Tab-separated table of C-alpha atoms in Angstrom:
chain	number	residue	atom	x	y	z
A	27	MET	CA	-10.226	130.937	126.314
A	28	SER	CA	-7.133	130.973	128.422
A	29	PHE	CA	-5.443	128.002	129.787
A	30	GLU	CA	-3.337	127.251	132.889
A	31	THR	CA	0.385	126.613	131.969
A	32	PRO	CA	2.267	126.226	135.296
A	33	ASP	CA	5.830	127.480	134.892
A	34	ASP	CA	7.331	124.895	137.342
A	35	ARG	CA	7.427	122.301	134.548
A	36	ARG	CA	8.376	121.740	130.889
A	37	TYR	CA	6.304	121.016	127.775
A	38	LEU	CA	6.301	119.037	124.874
A	39	GLU	CA	4.823	120.295	121.423
A	40	SER	CA	2.652	117.377	121.658
A	41	HIS	CA	1.062	118.780	124.949
A	42	GLU	CA	2.553	116.565	127.650
A	43	TRP	CA	4.005	118.123	130.649
A	44	ALA	CA	7.127	117.060	132.630
A	45	LEU	CA	7.697	118.010	136.177
A	46	GLU	CA	11.123	116.896	137.909
A	47	THR	CA	11.050	116.317	141.753
A	48	ASP	CA	13.992	114.569	143.432
A	49	GLY	CA	15.278	113.029	140.255
A	50	VAL	CA	11.833	111.492	139.191
A	51	VAL	CA	10.066	112.998	136.242
A	52	ARG	CA	6.228	113.008	136.548
A	53	VAL	CA	4.273	113.287	133.156
A	54	GLY	CA	0.839	114.352	132.243
A	55	ILE	CA	-1.102	116.355	129.699
A	56	SER	CA	-1.647	120.071	129.558
A	57	ASP	CA	-4.807	122.017	130.393
A	58	PHE	CA	-4.980	123.016	126.780
A	59	ALA	CA	-4.870	119.349	125.708
A	60	GLN	CA	-7.534	118.076	128.130
A	61	ASP	CA	-9.746	120.774	126.954
A	62	GLU	CA	-9.025	120.032	123.135
A	63	LEU	CA	-9.786	116.363	123.650
A	64	GLY	CA	-12.785	116.819	125.712
A	65	ASP	CA	-14.300	114.311	128.130
A	66	VAL	CA	-11.636	111.755	128.666
A	67	VAL	CA	-12.895	108.171	128.993
A	68	PHE	CA	-9.871	105.939	128.652
A	69	VAL	CA	-6.193	105.888	129.310
A	70	GLU	CA	-3.892	103.351	128.444
A	71	LEU	CA	-0.450	103.197	130.180
A	72	PRO	CA	2.755	101.100	130.221
A	73	ASP	CA	3.608	99.049	133.168
A	74	GLU	CA	5.987	99.910	135.873
A	75	GLY	CA	9.450	98.800	135.103
A	76	ASP	CA	8.859	99.355	131.267
A	77	ASP	CA	11.274	101.585	129.512
A	78	VAL	CA	10.138	104.714	127.524
A	79	THR	CA	12.109	106.672	124.981
A	80	GLN	CA	12.031	110.511	124.606
A	81	GLU	CA	9.481	111.582	122.017
A	82	ALA	CA	8.332	108.053	121.471
A	83	ALA	CA	4.723	107.016	122.294
A	84	PHE	CA	4.227	105.436	125.623
A	85	GLY	CA	0.411	105.176	125.911
A	86	VAL	CA	-2.860	106.537	124.730
A	87	VAL	CA	-5.486	108.927	126.074
A	88	GLU	CA	-8.947	108.618	124.566
A	89	SER	CA	-11.932	111.154	124.834
A	90	ILE	CA	-15.464	110.556	123.659
A	91	LYS	CA	-14.468	111.946	120.313
A	92	ALA	CA	-10.749	111.319	119.762
A	93	VAL	CA	-7.855	109.003	120.273
A	94	SER	CA	-4.303	110.654	121.111
A	95	ASP	CA	-0.943	109.302	121.474
A	96	LEU	CA	1.027	110.106	124.513
A	97	TYR	CA	4.623	110.838	124.089
A	98	ALA	CA	7.500	110.563	126.670
A	99	PRO	CA	9.320	114.051	127.534
A	100	VAL	CA	12.519	111.947	128.726
A	101	SER	CA	14.040	108.422	128.278
A	102	GLY	CA	14.096	106.114	131.385
A	103	GLU	CA	12.249	103.507	133.324
A	104	VAL	CA	8.630	103.851	134.484
A	105	VAL	CA	8.650	103.836	138.195
A	106	ALA	CA	5.155	104.495	138.950
A	107	ILE	CA	1.758	104.833	136.898
A	108	ASN	CA	-1.330	106.748	138.057
A	109	ASP	CA	-3.802	103.583	138.021
A	110	ASP	CA	-6.551	105.670	139.622
A	111	LEU	CA	-7.145	106.763	135.972
A	112	PHE	CA	-8.305	103.512	134.980
A	113	ASP	CA	-11.465	103.912	136.976
A	114	ALA	CA	-11.622	107.668	137.034
A	115	PRO	CA	-10.310	109.041	133.661
A	116	GLU	CA	-12.074	112.231	134.138
A	117	ARG	CA	-9.464	113.365	136.516
A	118	VAL	CA	-7.533	114.207	133.441
A	119	ASN	CA	-10.096	116.882	132.619
A	120	ASP	CA	-10.773	117.952	136.176
A	121	ASP	CA	-7.072	118.309	137.318
A	122	PRO	CA	-4.587	117.870	134.539
A	123	PHE	CA	-1.585	119.080	136.343
A	124	GLY	CA	-2.419	117.345	139.694
A	125	ASP	CA	-4.592	114.334	140.201
A	126	GLY	CA	-4.654	113.790	136.479
A	127	TRP	CA	-0.972	112.767	136.090
A	128	MET	CA	0.022	109.822	134.278
A	129	LEU	CA	3.276	108.257	135.048
A	130	GLU	CA	6.655	108.763	136.624
A	131	ILE	CA	9.965	108.168	134.917
A	132	ASP	CA	13.438	107.586	136.390
A	133	PRO	CA	15.316	109.396	133.699
A	134	ASP	CA	18.511	108.077	131.993
A	135	ASP	CA	19.624	111.496	131.511
A	136	GLU	CA	18.008	114.428	133.130
A	137	SER	CA	19.595	116.876	130.861
A	138	GLU	CA	17.065	115.767	128.228
A	139	LEU	CA	14.450	117.921	130.006
A	140	GLU	CA	16.293	120.961	128.703
A	141	ASP	CA	15.251	119.818	125.146
A	142	LEU	CA	11.663	120.671	126.197
A	143	LEU	CA	9.600	123.880	125.953
A	144	THR	CA	9.368	126.410	128.811
A	145	ALA	CA	5.924	127.424	129.904
A	146	ASP	CA	6.368	130.666	127.966
A	147	GLU	CA	7.378	128.839	124.967
A	148	TYR	CA	4.369	126.448	125.190
A	149	GLU	CA	2.056	129.095	125.902
A	150	ASP	CA	3.242	130.818	122.578
A	151	GLN	CA	2.660	127.471	120.717
A	152	ILE	CA	-1.073	127.199	121.975
A	153	ALA	CA	-1.872	130.932	121.654
B	19	MET	CA	-13.957	124.373	98.550
B	20	PRO	CA	-14.979	126.679	101.654
B	21	LEU	CA	-17.274	125.080	104.261
B	22	GLN	CA	-20.848	125.986	104.328
B	23	THR	CA	-21.639	127.654	107.521
B	24	PRO	CA	-25.056	127.274	109.510
B	25	PRO	CA	-26.898	130.570	109.952
B	26	LEU	CA	-25.958	130.673	113.640
B	27	ARG	CA	-22.330	129.921	113.222
B	28	GLY	CA	-21.427	133.396	114.909
B	29	LEU	CA	-23.862	132.836	117.750
B	30	HIS	CA	-22.405	129.346	118.410
B	31	ASP	CA	-18.913	130.735	118.346
B	32	GLU	CA	-19.671	133.393	120.958
B	33	ARG	CA	-21.156	130.753	123.038
B	34	GLY	CA	-17.861	128.913	123.122
B	35	ALA	CA	-18.606	126.064	120.857
B	36	LYS	CA	-15.993	124.073	119.149
B	37	PHE	CA	-16.480	123.231	115.323
B	38	THR	CA	-15.873	120.271	112.976
B	39	GLU	CA	-16.224	119.901	109.298
B	40	PHE	CA	-19.132	117.484	108.518
B	41	GLY	CA	-20.637	116.924	105.293
B	42	GLY	CA	-19.019	120.068	103.929
B	43	TRP	CA	-20.381	122.133	106.730
B	44	ASP	CA	-18.665	123.896	109.615
B	45	MET	CA	-20.723	122.646	112.403
B	46	PRO	CA	-20.595	122.954	116.284
B	47	VAL	CA	-19.285	119.478	117.680
B	48	GLU	CA	-19.224	120.481	121.266
B	49	PHE	CA	-20.500	123.437	123.247
B	50	ASP	CA	-19.531	122.494	126.888
B	51	SER	CA	-18.713	118.804	127.031
B	52	ILE	CA	-20.068	115.840	125.133
B	53	ARG	CA	-20.874	114.221	128.462
B	54	GLU	CA	-22.748	117.042	129.774
B	55	GLU	CA	-24.804	117.685	126.563
B	56	HIS	CA	-25.556	113.980	126.311
B	57	VAL	CA	-26.797	113.760	129.804
B	58	ALA	CA	-28.890	116.789	129.495
B	59	VAL	CA	-30.764	115.116	126.558
B	60	ARG	CA	-31.316	111.933	128.393
B	61	GLU	CA	-32.490	113.563	131.646
B	62	ALA	CA	-33.923	117.058	130.598
B	63	ALA	CA	-33.658	118.674	127.197
B	64	GLY	CA	-31.042	119.798	124.642
B	65	ILE	CA	-31.208	121.773	121.365
B	66	PHE	CA	-29.110	120.947	118.326
B	67	ASP	CA	-28.480	122.925	115.368
B	68	VAL	CA	-28.687	120.528	112.424
B	69	SER	CA	-28.949	123.143	109.593
B	70	HIS	CA	-26.406	120.968	107.737
B	71	MET	CA	-29.208	118.555	106.726
B	72	GLY	CA	-30.595	119.054	103.250
B	73	GLU	CA	-34.119	120.092	102.375
B	74	ILE	CA	-35.611	119.139	98.952
B	75	HIS	CA	-39.088	120.446	98.055
B	76	VAL	CA	-41.145	118.533	95.555
B	77	THR	CA	-44.550	119.366	94.286
B	78	GLY	CA	-46.712	119.013	91.275
B	79	PRO	CA	-49.119	116.399	89.685
B	80	ASP	CA	-46.519	113.830	89.630
B	81	ALA	CA	-44.831	114.490	92.947
B	82	THR	CA	-46.215	111.332	94.695
B	83	THR	CA	-45.121	109.190	91.708
B	84	LEU	CA	-41.573	110.719	91.682
B	85	LEU	CA	-41.205	110.109	95.442
B	86	GLN	CA	-42.639	106.610	95.324
B	87	ARG	CA	-40.178	105.514	92.670
B	88	LEU	CA	-37.186	107.081	94.316
B	89	THR	CA	-37.613	105.948	98.045
B	90	SER	CA	-38.147	102.355	99.295
B	91	ASN	CA	-41.153	103.150	101.635
B	92	ASP	CA	-44.746	103.754	100.625
B	93	VAL	CA	-45.351	107.551	100.289
B	94	THR	CA	-49.126	106.919	99.409
B	95	GLN	CA	-49.623	106.229	103.087
B	96	LEU	CA	-48.796	109.781	104.029
B	97	GLU	CA	-51.598	112.068	104.838
B	98	VAL	CA	-50.745	115.747	105.025
B	99	GLY	CA	-48.627	116.220	108.263
B	100	ASP	CA	-47.364	112.813	108.092
B	101	SER	CA	-43.789	111.664	107.731
B	102	GLN	CA	-41.816	108.531	107.207
B	103	TYR	CA	-38.364	107.236	107.176
B	104	ALA	CA	-37.034	105.677	103.878
B	105	THR	CA	-34.030	104.687	102.167
B	106	ILE	CA	-32.996	105.745	98.649
B	107	THR	CA	-31.518	102.869	96.848
B	108	ASP	CA	-29.928	102.381	93.373
B	109	GLU	CA	-30.713	99.682	90.900
B	110	GLU	CA	-28.902	97.004	92.916
B	111	GLY	CA	-30.735	97.809	96.034
B	112	ILE	CA	-27.726	99.608	97.604
B	113	ILE	CA	-28.540	102.398	99.971
B	114	VAL	CA	-27.526	105.791	98.536
B	115	ASP	CA	-28.954	107.647	101.466
B	116	ASP	CA	-31.609	107.669	104.038
B	117	THR	CA	-34.148	110.441	104.538
B	118	ILE	CA	-37.460	111.441	106.245
B	119	VAL	CA	-40.032	112.404	103.843
B	120	TYR	CA	-42.713	114.852	105.034
B	121	ARG	CA	-45.863	115.534	103.420
B	122	LEU	CA	-46.738	119.293	103.452
B	123	PRO	CA	-50.003	120.943	102.932
B	124	ASP	CA	-50.969	120.734	99.289
B	125	GLU	CA	-49.665	123.702	97.183
B	126	ASP	CA	-51.803	124.920	94.125
B	127	GLY	CA	-53.846	121.806	94.695
B	128	GLU	CA	-50.944	119.574	94.141
B	129	GLU	CA	-49.599	117.001	96.746
B	130	THR	CA	-46.280	118.394	98.125
B	131	TYR	CA	-43.489	116.934	99.873
B	132	LEU	CA	-40.213	117.930	101.689
B	133	PHE	CA	-37.531	115.372	102.183
B	134	VAL	CA	-34.285	115.752	104.115
B	135	PRO	CA	-31.179	114.003	102.708
B	136	ASN	CA	-28.037	113.846	104.870
B	137	ALA	CA	-25.496	116.642	105.104
B	138	GLY	CA	-23.513	117.008	101.836
B	139	ASN	CA	-26.025	114.887	99.848
B	140	ASP	CA	-28.605	117.561	98.946
B	141	GLU	CA	-27.150	118.497	95.591
B	142	ALA	CA	-26.844	114.836	94.619
B	143	MET	CA	-30.266	113.949	95.724
B	144	HIS	CA	-31.624	117.005	93.816
B	145	GLU	CA	-29.723	115.928	90.660
B	146	ARG	CA	-31.088	112.494	91.188
B	147	TRP	CA	-34.831	113.585	91.459
B	148	VAL	CA	-34.564	115.885	88.496
B	149	ASP	CA	-32.734	113.262	86.231
B	150	HIS	CA	-35.379	110.623	87.093
B	151	ARG	CA	-38.159	113.105	86.567
B	152	ASN	CA	-36.919	114.094	83.123
B	153	GLU	CA	-36.289	110.322	82.280
B	154	TRP	CA	-39.737	109.319	83.316
B	155	ASP	CA	-41.273	112.511	81.836
B	156	LEU	CA	-42.984	113.251	85.000
B	157	GLU	CA	-44.561	116.566	85.947
B	158	ALA	CA	-42.973	117.828	89.236
B	159	THR	CA	-40.958	120.760	90.464
B	160	VAL	CA	-37.996	119.662	92.505
B	161	ASP	CA	-36.259	122.521	94.623
B	162	ASN	CA	-33.166	122.194	96.573
B	163	ARG	CA	-33.942	124.599	99.578
B	164	THR	CA	-31.100	123.587	101.791
B	165	ASP	CA	-29.780	127.140	101.803
B	166	GLU	CA	-33.214	128.538	102.733
B	167	TYR	CA	-33.831	126.643	105.970
B	168	ALA	CA	-32.193	126.067	109.184
B	169	MET	CA	-33.013	122.944	111.178
B	170	PHE	CA	-33.118	122.534	114.943
B	171	ALA	CA	-33.920	119.565	117.057
B	172	VAL	CA	-35.133	119.967	120.546
B	173	GLN	CA	-34.768	116.542	122.185
B	174	GLY	CA	-35.188	114.961	125.627
B	175	PRO	CA	-37.954	114.003	128.432
B	176	GLU	CA	-38.560	117.904	128.937
B	177	ALA	CA	-38.725	118.658	125.301
B	178	ALA	CA	-42.431	118.443	125.094
B	179	ASN	CA	-42.796	121.015	127.920
B	180	LEU	CA	-40.227	123.417	126.408
B	181	VAL	CA	-41.784	123.091	122.953
B	182	GLY	CA	-45.456	123.378	124.288
B	183	ASP	CA	-44.389	126.744	125.962
B	184	ALA	CA	-42.625	128.168	123.019
B	185	VAL	CA	-45.055	127.312	120.127
B	186	GLU	CA	-48.078	129.658	119.790
B	187	GLU	CA	-50.445	126.920	118.793
B	188	SER	CA	-51.161	123.581	120.448
B	189	ILE	CA	-48.675	121.013	119.391
B	190	LEU	CA	-48.455	118.464	121.991
B	191	ASP	CA	-51.077	116.325	120.297
B	192	LEU	CA	-48.575	115.422	117.503
B	193	ARG	CA	-47.739	111.820	117.588
B	194	ARG	CA	-44.467	110.435	116.524
B	195	PHE	CA	-43.587	111.216	112.994
B	196	GLU	CA	-46.522	113.687	112.704
B	197	ALA	CA	-45.793	117.286	111.642
B	198	ARG	CA	-47.497	120.615	110.997
B	199	TYR	CA	-46.870	124.260	110.524
B	200	VAL	CA	-46.499	126.255	113.756
B	201	THR	CA	-45.595	129.648	115.021
B	202	ILE	CA	-42.419	130.499	117.202
B	203	ASP	CA	-42.227	134.006	118.217
B	204	GLY	CA	-43.980	135.211	115.149
B	205	VAL	CA	-41.954	132.718	112.938
B	206	GLU	CA	-43.676	130.015	110.796
B	207	CYS	CA	-41.778	126.692	111.022
B	208	TRP	CA	-42.463	123.083	110.113
B	209	ALA	CA	-42.480	121.219	113.327
B	210	ALA	CA	-42.251	117.396	113.451
B	211	ARG	CA	-42.255	114.978	116.282
B	212	THR	CA	-38.926	113.151	115.166
B	213	GLY	CA	-35.350	113.129	116.196
B	214	TYR	CA	-32.057	111.177	116.149
B	215	THR	CA	-31.475	110.788	119.881
B	216	GLY	CA	-33.943	108.156	121.035
B	217	GLU	CA	-35.688	110.587	123.238
B	218	ASP	CA	-39.092	112.177	122.586
B	219	GLY	CA	-38.705	115.664	120.825
B	220	PHE	CA	-39.318	117.953	117.988
B	221	GLU	CA	-37.416	118.967	114.770
B	222	PHE	CA	-38.141	122.338	113.441
B	223	ILE	CA	-37.461	123.512	109.783
B	224	VAL	CA	-37.065	127.243	110.019
B	225	PRO	CA	-36.522	130.172	107.596
B	226	TRP	CA	-32.788	130.713	107.307
B	227	GLY	CA	-33.179	134.499	108.160
B	228	GLU	CA	-35.280	133.866	111.304
B	229	ALA	CA	-33.099	131.076	112.672
B	230	GLU	CA	-31.764	133.220	115.792
B	231	THR	CA	-35.237	134.040	116.748
B	232	VAL	CA	-36.441	130.446	116.903
B	233	TRP	CA	-33.010	129.091	118.399
B	234	SER	CA	-32.960	131.651	121.324
B	235	THR	CA	-36.645	130.779	122.239
B	236	PHE	CA	-35.428	127.397	123.720
B	237	ASP	CA	-33.767	127.826	127.045
B	238	CYS	CA	-31.935	124.524	127.383
B	239	GLN	CA	-28.592	122.999	126.866
B	240	PRO	CA	-27.064	123.635	123.272
B	241	CYS	CA	-25.701	120.383	122.002
B	242	GLY	CA	-23.207	119.675	119.271
B	243	LEU	CA	-22.660	116.843	116.800
B	244	GLY	CA	-20.488	114.960	119.333
B	245	ALA	CA	-23.446	114.375	121.718
B	246	ARG	CA	-25.690	113.670	118.697
B	247	ASP	CA	-23.456	110.985	117.736
B	248	THR	CA	-23.122	109.318	121.099
B	249	LEU	CA	-26.796	109.579	121.566
B	250	ARG	CA	-27.731	108.097	118.165
B	251	ILE	CA	-25.339	105.170	118.729
B	252	GLU	CA	-26.948	104.330	122.088
B	253	ALA	CA	-30.343	104.419	120.138
B	254	GLY	CA	-28.977	102.173	117.463
B	255	TYR	CA	-29.474	104.687	114.767
B	256	LEU	CA	-27.285	104.630	111.622
B	257	LEU	CA	-25.160	107.384	110.277
B	258	ALA	CA	-24.912	107.705	106.650
B	259	GLY	CA	-21.286	107.500	105.353
B	260	GLN	CA	-20.245	105.352	108.342
B	261	ASP	CA	-22.868	102.725	108.988
B	262	PHE	CA	-23.486	102.454	105.336
B	263	ASP	CA	-21.373	104.225	102.891
B	264	TYR	CA	-22.338	104.130	99.098
B	265	GLU	CA	-18.783	104.223	98.025
B	266	SER	CA	-16.703	102.458	100.542
B	267	ASP	CA	-19.262	100.150	102.309
B	268	PRO	CA	-22.305	99.515	100.025
B	269	ARG	CA	-25.034	97.965	101.954
B	270	ASN	CA	-28.815	97.038	101.194
B	271	PRO	CA	-31.499	97.862	103.707
B	272	TYR	CA	-31.866	94.379	104.821
B	273	GLU	CA	-28.115	94.218	105.823
B	274	ALA	CA	-28.452	97.554	107.638
B	275	GLY	CA	-31.502	96.476	109.708
B	276	LEU	CA	-33.749	98.900	107.712
B	277	GLY	CA	-36.055	96.198	106.140
B	278	PHE	CA	-39.036	97.886	107.588
B	279	THR	CA	-38.377	100.853	105.313
B	280	VAL	CA	-38.724	98.506	102.171
B	281	LYS	CA	-42.242	98.159	100.685
B	282	LEU	CA	-41.855	95.619	97.987
B	283	ASP	CA	-45.565	96.145	96.748
B	284	THR	CA	-44.394	99.530	95.635
B	285	GLU	CA	-42.444	100.300	92.349
B	286	PHE	CA	-39.137	102.003	93.122
B	287	VAL	CA	-35.471	101.985	91.918
B	288	GLY	CA	-33.915	98.949	93.445
B	289	ARG	CA	-37.152	96.940	94.290
B	290	ASP	CA	-36.386	94.019	92.080
B	291	ALA	CA	-32.889	93.610	93.600
B	292	LEU	CA	-34.249	93.955	97.080
B	293	GLU	CA	-36.893	91.428	96.518
B	294	GLN	CA	-34.217	88.970	95.474
B	295	ALA	CA	-32.177	89.975	98.515
B	296	ARG	CA	-35.185	89.156	100.763
B	297	GLU	CA	-35.688	85.920	99.202
B	298	GLU	CA	-32.008	84.854	99.269
B	299	GLY	CA	-31.366	86.247	102.673
B	300	VAL	CA	-28.213	88.318	103.384
B	301	GLU	CA	-24.942	87.056	104.222
B	302	GLU	CA	-24.041	89.934	106.612
B	303	LYS	CA	-25.888	91.937	109.148
B	304	LEU	CA	-25.417	95.181	111.106
B	305	VAL	CA	-25.192	94.260	114.908
B	306	GLY	CA	-24.776	96.163	117.956
B	307	PHE	CA	-22.069	94.893	120.523
B	308	ARG	CA	-20.764	95.818	123.946
B	309	LEU	CA	-17.077	95.686	124.838
B	310	ILE	CA	-16.625	93.317	127.775
B	311	ASP	CA	-12.832	94.222	127.931
B	312	ARG	CA	-11.605	97.878	128.575
B	313	GLY	CA	-11.053	99.943	125.413
B	314	VAL	CA	-13.209	102.164	123.067
B	315	PRO	CA	-14.275	100.765	119.630
B	316	ARG	CA	-13.668	103.181	116.906
B	317	HIS	CA	-14.958	103.334	113.112
B	318	GLY	CA	-12.764	100.974	111.178
B	319	TYR	CA	-11.403	98.659	113.852
B	320	ASP	CA	-11.493	95.021	112.919
B	321	ILE	CA	-14.035	92.694	114.369
B	322	THR	CA	-12.773	89.005	114.667
B	323	ASN	CA	-14.248	85.859	115.988
B	324	THR	CA	-12.857	84.140	119.117
B	325	ASP	CA	-10.282	82.393	116.858
B	326	GLY	CA	-8.880	85.753	115.788
B	327	LEU	CA	-10.280	85.653	112.149
B	328	VAL	CA	-11.326	88.925	110.818
B	329	VAL	CA	-15.117	88.822	110.221
B	330	GLY	CA	-16.131	92.418	110.060
B	331	SER	CA	-15.268	95.962	111.052
B	332	VAL	CA	-16.616	98.527	113.432
B	333	THR	CA	-18.729	101.089	111.623
B	334	SER	CA	-19.532	103.194	114.681
B	335	GLY	CA	-18.369	103.058	118.348
B	336	THR	CA	-18.108	105.055	121.435
B	337	MET	CA	-18.020	105.066	125.180
B	338	SER	CA	-21.742	105.314	126.125
B	339	PRO	CA	-22.210	108.182	128.609
B	340	THR	CA	-25.627	106.553	129.688
B	341	LEU	CA	-24.274	103.000	130.086
B	342	GLU	CA	-20.730	103.837	131.303
B	343	ALA	CA	-19.786	101.014	128.742
B	344	SER	CA	-18.108	100.828	125.382
B	345	ILE	CA	-20.683	100.157	122.597
B	346	GLY	CA	-20.600	99.995	118.891
B	347	MET	CA	-22.052	98.662	115.689
B	348	GLY	CA	-20.608	96.693	112.707
B	349	TYR	CA	-21.545	94.177	109.852
B	350	VAL	CA	-20.717	90.640	110.669
B	351	PRO	CA	-21.781	87.309	108.774
B	352	VAL	CA	-25.190	86.256	110.087
B	353	GLU	CA	-23.700	83.190	111.900
B	354	TYR	CA	-22.225	85.772	114.332
B	355	ALA	CA	-25.303	88.114	114.444
B	356	GLU	CA	-27.183	86.485	117.285
B	357	PRO	CA	-27.421	88.543	120.471
B	358	GLY	CA	-25.075	86.842	123.043
B	359	THR	CA	-22.445	85.771	120.435
B	360	THR	CA	-18.835	86.481	121.619
B	361	LEU	CA	-16.703	88.437	119.168
B	362	GLN	CA	-13.441	90.441	119.660
B	363	VAL	CA	-12.767	94.036	118.502
B	364	VAL	CA	-9.125	94.705	117.874
B	365	VAL	CA	-8.039	97.953	119.575
B	366	ARG	CA	-4.583	99.189	118.625
B	367	GLY	CA	-3.368	95.547	118.040
B	368	GLN	CA	-4.986	94.011	121.058
B	369	SER	CA	-8.172	91.764	121.071
B	370	LYS	CA	-10.852	92.939	123.256
B	371	LYS	CA	-13.760	90.725	124.008
B	372	ALA	CA	-17.143	91.945	122.835
B	373	ARG	CA	-20.757	90.540	122.965
B	374	VAL	CA	-23.364	91.107	120.377
B	375	GLU	CA	-26.374	92.786	121.803
B	376	THR	CA	-29.766	93.785	120.484
B	377	THR	CA	-30.249	97.592	119.598
B	378	PRO	CA	-31.297	100.127	120.768
B	379	PHE	CA	-28.773	99.876	123.608
B	380	VAL	CA	-31.015	102.376	125.737
B	381	ASP	CA	-34.786	102.620	125.976
B	382	THR	CA	-36.122	104.889	123.332
B	383	VAL	CA	-39.569	106.415	122.438
């Protein structure tokens, strides 16, 4: 099975993606991750205004069969969360790189993004 | 130890199944999506490969006596083609395993049985039967045939139509818990109107080498152990090793809500302890609950009362695809067991409100 891995963003080994636009980093989980999890039924996210730390857990995604922590790609302040996921968690399965996004971070230091995997490196990891 | 594989491991792999270890077996957990598979079984039909279940064959002049003394139910009630659910208890009345006992047609003029222990328990149950047979000096042959048979379950409101079309003899006259030999595409199978989903359906015990022929006869949604688990929780059925665990969470049938399988007018291992347990009453009972707050209850999470005092733990829990609600089961002191009682489940450190409900959570056959 092949998975989408858009190359406009960076990835964590723990399967989150990070997309920087105008100084804000949007975060979600990869196509591979949503497929591994199966039907997503619950997402637990921080509140807007909370601080997150690179590589620390910021929330949880649960499928019918598994519970998985979510890890922050960069440190910073949460400036938006996708609260549509509370009522429609299946968006994570349907569109993990689009409507299934989880939160947006105003990063303390954008250069942290360079610590993350490129799409090619991530594809090698999940191959 | 390498995992045992069901005969159709390769076929399932080609079909895109994901696998999981269960009871020492490498079993398909999900073919397409647990939700899709679950809905197919509730609304149409699905087929499960449950070849990890054990099969122990017992025959001989004392077969009935041996079964009677090792299971809690009354096997003398079984005519040929009947089956019954039973627990297997130790001297203290603790559930070692649960099982369905089938009475097969007599062999060599002797009453003959097949019982189905849980995955990974077949060797222990075979040993238990052989040891007790020897100790009691009974005449019975006990064979572990787990490696000789595949087992499939076809379940759902459309199951009877599918099975009616696939089976060469008439079979739809079978009532719940009745069974007989039937032919499917030339293969003789033991077919029983039983299942673990809460739906109407059939279970087939199939010669290992003929598994693909029988499996391929049924054109319906293949389902993995993931959907089997969500379906059985909705139906309020227990999972061995989770809703009772001989080692880590020992329970007797009355605590587990399985008192209906205990026939105290029969002689069996654990009978006296269970008579006492029934007279004295149990302190804890397995209850079903629904989460009122958002969250998903999982095995091992604490259950507390409304004061936050831990009173039990979740044995099984899931997001119910049918109810679109979080449901689960767990043992709590009897004073908290009444339907309607408010409890809390601790989900990652946060208390979530829950309400005790009667099981099954969904309508079942």
